[in-house]
GROMACS .gro file of C-alpha atoms in nm:
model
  183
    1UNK     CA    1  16.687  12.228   7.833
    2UNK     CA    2  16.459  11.916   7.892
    3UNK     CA    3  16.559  11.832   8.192
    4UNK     CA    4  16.509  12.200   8.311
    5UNK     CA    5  16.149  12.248   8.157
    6UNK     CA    6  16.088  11.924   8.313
    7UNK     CA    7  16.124  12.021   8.657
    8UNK     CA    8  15.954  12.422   8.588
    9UNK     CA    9  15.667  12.191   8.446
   10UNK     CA   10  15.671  11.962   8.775
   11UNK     CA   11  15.689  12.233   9.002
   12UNK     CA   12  15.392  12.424   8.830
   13UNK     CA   13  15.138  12.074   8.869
   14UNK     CA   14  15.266  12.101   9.225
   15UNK     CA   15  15.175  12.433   9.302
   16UNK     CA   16  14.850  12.431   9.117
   17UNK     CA   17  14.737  12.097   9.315
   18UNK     CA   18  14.809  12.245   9.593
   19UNK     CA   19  14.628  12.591   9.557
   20UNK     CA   20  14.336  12.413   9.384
   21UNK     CA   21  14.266  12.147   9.636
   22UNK     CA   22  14.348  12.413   9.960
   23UNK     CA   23  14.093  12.652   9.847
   24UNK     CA   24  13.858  12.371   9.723
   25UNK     CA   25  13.884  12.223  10.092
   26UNK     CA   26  13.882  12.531  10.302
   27UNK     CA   27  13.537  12.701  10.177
   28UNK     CA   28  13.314  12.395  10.245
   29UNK     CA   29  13.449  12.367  10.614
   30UNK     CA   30  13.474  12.726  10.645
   31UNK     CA   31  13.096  12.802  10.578
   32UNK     CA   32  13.015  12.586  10.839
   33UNK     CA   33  13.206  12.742  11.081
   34UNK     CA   34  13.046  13.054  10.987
   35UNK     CA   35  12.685  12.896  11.017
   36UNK     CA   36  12.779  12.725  11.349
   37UNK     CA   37  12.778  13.119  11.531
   38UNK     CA   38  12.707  13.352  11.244
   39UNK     CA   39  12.672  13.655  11.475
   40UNK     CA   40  13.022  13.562  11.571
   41UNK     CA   41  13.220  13.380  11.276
   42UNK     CA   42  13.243  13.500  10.936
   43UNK     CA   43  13.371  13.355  10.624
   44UNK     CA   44  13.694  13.462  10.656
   45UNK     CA   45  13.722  13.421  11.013
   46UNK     CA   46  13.589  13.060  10.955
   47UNK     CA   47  13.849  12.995  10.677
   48UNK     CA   48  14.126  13.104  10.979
   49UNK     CA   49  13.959  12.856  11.218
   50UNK     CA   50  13.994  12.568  10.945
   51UNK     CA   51  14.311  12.672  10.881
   52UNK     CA   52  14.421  12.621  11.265
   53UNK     CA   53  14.266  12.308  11.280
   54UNK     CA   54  14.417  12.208  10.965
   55UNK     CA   55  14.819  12.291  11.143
   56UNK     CA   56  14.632  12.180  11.493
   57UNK     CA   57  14.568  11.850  11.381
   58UNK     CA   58  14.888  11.772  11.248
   59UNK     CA   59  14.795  11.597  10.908
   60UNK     CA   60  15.173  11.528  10.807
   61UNK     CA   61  15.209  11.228  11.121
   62UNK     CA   62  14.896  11.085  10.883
   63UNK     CA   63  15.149  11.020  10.629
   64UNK     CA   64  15.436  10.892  10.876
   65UNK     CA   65  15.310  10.526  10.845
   66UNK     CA   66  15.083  10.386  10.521
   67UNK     CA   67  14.939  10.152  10.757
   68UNK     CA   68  14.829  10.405  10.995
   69UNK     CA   69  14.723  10.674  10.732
   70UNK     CA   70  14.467  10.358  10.586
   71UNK     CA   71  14.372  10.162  10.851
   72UNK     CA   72  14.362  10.393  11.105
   73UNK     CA   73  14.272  10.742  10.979
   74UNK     CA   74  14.036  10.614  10.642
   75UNK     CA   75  13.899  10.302  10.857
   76UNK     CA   76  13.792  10.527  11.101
   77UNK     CA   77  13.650  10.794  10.844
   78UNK     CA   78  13.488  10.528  10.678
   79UNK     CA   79  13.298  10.400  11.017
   80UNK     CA   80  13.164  10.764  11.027
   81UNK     CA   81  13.068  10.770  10.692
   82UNK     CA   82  12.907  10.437  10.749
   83UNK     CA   83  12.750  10.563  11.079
   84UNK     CA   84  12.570  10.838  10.899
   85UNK     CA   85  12.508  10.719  10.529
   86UNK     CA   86  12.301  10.411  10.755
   87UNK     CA   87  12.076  10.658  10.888
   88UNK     CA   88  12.053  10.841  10.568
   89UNK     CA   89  11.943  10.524  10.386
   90UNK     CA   90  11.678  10.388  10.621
   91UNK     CA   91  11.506  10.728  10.679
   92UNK     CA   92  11.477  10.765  10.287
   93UNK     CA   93  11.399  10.422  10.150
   94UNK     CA   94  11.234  10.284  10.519
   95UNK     CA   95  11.091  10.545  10.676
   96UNK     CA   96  10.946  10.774  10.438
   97UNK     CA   97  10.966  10.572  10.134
   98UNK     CA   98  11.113  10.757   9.907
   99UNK     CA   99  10.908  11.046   9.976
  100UNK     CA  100  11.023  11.441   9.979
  101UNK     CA  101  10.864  11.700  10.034
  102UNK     CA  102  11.096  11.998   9.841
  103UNK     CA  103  10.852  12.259   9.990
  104UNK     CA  104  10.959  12.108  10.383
  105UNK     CA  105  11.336  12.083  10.286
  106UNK     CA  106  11.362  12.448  10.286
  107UNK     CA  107  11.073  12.562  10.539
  108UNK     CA  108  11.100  12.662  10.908
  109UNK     CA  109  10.838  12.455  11.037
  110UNK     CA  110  10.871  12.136  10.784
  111UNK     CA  111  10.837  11.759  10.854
  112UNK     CA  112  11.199  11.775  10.882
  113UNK     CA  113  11.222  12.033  11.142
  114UNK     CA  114  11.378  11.923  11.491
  115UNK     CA  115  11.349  11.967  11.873
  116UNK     CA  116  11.641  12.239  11.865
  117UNK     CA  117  11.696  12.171  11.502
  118UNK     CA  118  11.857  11.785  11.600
  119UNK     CA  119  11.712  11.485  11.548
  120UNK     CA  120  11.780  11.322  11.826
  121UNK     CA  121  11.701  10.989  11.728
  122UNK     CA  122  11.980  11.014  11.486
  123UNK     CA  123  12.198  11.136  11.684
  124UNK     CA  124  12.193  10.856  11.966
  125UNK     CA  125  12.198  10.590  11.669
  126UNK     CA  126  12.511  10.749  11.512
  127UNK     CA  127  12.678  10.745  11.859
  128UNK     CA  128  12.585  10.386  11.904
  129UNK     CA  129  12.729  10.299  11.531
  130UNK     CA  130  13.021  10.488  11.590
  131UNK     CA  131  13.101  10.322  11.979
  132UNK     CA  132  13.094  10.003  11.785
  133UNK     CA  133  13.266  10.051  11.481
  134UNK     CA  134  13.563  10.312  11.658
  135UNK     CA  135  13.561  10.087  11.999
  136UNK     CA  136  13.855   9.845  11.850
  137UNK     CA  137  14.098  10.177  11.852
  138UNK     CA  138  14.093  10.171  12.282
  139UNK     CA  139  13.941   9.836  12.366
  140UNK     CA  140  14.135   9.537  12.209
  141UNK     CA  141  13.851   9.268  12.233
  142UNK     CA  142  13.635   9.528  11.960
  143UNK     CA  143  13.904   9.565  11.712
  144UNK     CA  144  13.765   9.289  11.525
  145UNK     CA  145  13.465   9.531  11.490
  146UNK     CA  146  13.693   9.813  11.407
  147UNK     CA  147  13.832   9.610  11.098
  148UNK     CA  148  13.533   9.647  10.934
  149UNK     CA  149  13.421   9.978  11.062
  150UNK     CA  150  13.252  10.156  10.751
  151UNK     CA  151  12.969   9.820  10.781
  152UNK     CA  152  12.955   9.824  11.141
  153UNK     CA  153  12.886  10.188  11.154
  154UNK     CA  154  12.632  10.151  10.843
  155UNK     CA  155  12.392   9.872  10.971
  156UNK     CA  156  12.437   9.953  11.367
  157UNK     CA  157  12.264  10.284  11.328
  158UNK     CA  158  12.075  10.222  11.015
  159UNK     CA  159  11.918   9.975  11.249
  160UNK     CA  160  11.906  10.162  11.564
  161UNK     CA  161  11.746  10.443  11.362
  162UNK     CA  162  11.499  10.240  11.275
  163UNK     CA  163  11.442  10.091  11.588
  164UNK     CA  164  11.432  10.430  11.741
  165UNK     CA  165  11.127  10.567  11.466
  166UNK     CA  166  10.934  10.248  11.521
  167UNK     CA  167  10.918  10.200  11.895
  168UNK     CA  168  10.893  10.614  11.955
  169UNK     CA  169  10.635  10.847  11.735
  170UNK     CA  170  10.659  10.830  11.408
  171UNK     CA  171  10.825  11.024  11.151
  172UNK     CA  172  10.621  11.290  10.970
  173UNK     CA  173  10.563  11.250  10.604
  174UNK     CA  174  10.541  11.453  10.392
  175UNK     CA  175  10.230  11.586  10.162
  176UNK     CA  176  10.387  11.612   9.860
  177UNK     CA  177  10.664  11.346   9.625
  178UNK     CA  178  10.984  11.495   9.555
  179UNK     CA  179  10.887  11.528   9.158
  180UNK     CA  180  10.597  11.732   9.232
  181UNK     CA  181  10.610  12.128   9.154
  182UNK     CA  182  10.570  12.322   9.505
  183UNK     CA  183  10.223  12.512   9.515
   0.00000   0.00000   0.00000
């Protein structure tokens, strides 16, 4: 009888880690399909697109290797990661020292509004972070780089960022702090 509500036990913590953490990581991702096109791509149609990439991308040859699942696939997660939490950091702390306005976070025509809703800046500076810390996977001379991907990433474009605000016009700050009550 142990042995038998062992494994009923088992199986139930299987199925309920598996349910939990599907749904849990197929409404984030699907959302953004849906705000990507929403004319086009609901909810549900963007939880159907994450599940096709999710089969597309074949997740299980992750787990063929432990050395390729960590080195490979969560080194070169990390040098994303890196890439953007860089430009993340120096725009807060740097460039508009540690200044929000809550009003502009949520408005149209805010400080933090966007030719085409990108910031371009940041978008060249993560590419140049992520050429860097990602060019060891094709061109052997980098991979020293590559090793050590998630700090690459991080000061390559925190620092190109930064570059990037200085030499071209400068951010726009905002009016108000981030403690401050809207009007």
């Amino acid at each position: 009888s142990a042995p038998a509500l062992t494994l009923v036990a088992m199986l139930a913590a299987a199925i309920v880690t598996l349910t939990v953490n599907m749904s849990a990581n197929v409404v984030s991702p699907s959302y953004d399909f849906a705000n990507v096109a929403p004319r086009h791509i609901s909810r549900r149609t963007g939880g159907m697109l994450v599940g096709f990439f999710g089969i597309a991308c074949q997740p299980w040859s992750l787990l063929s290797s432990p050395s390729g699942f960590i080195f490979n696939w969560l080194g070169g997660y990390g040098a994303g990661m890196g890439a953007i939490a860089g430009i993340m950091i120096v725009d807060y702390w740097i460039i508009r020292r540690r200044e929000l306005s809550l009003r502009d976070l949520f408005s149209e025509n805010g400080v933090y509004r966007y030719t085409g809703g990108w910031n371009r800046r940041a978008l060249v500076a993560t590419l140049l972070g992520l050429v860097l810390a990602w060019g060891g996977y094709v061109i052997s001379p980098m991979h020293g780089l590559t090793k050590y991907g998630w700090f690459v990433g991080f000061f390559v474009a925190g620092l190109a960022y930064l570059a990037f605000v200085r030499i071209g016009a400068p951010a726009r700050r905002p009016v108000t702090r981030m403690d401050q009550e809207p009007a």
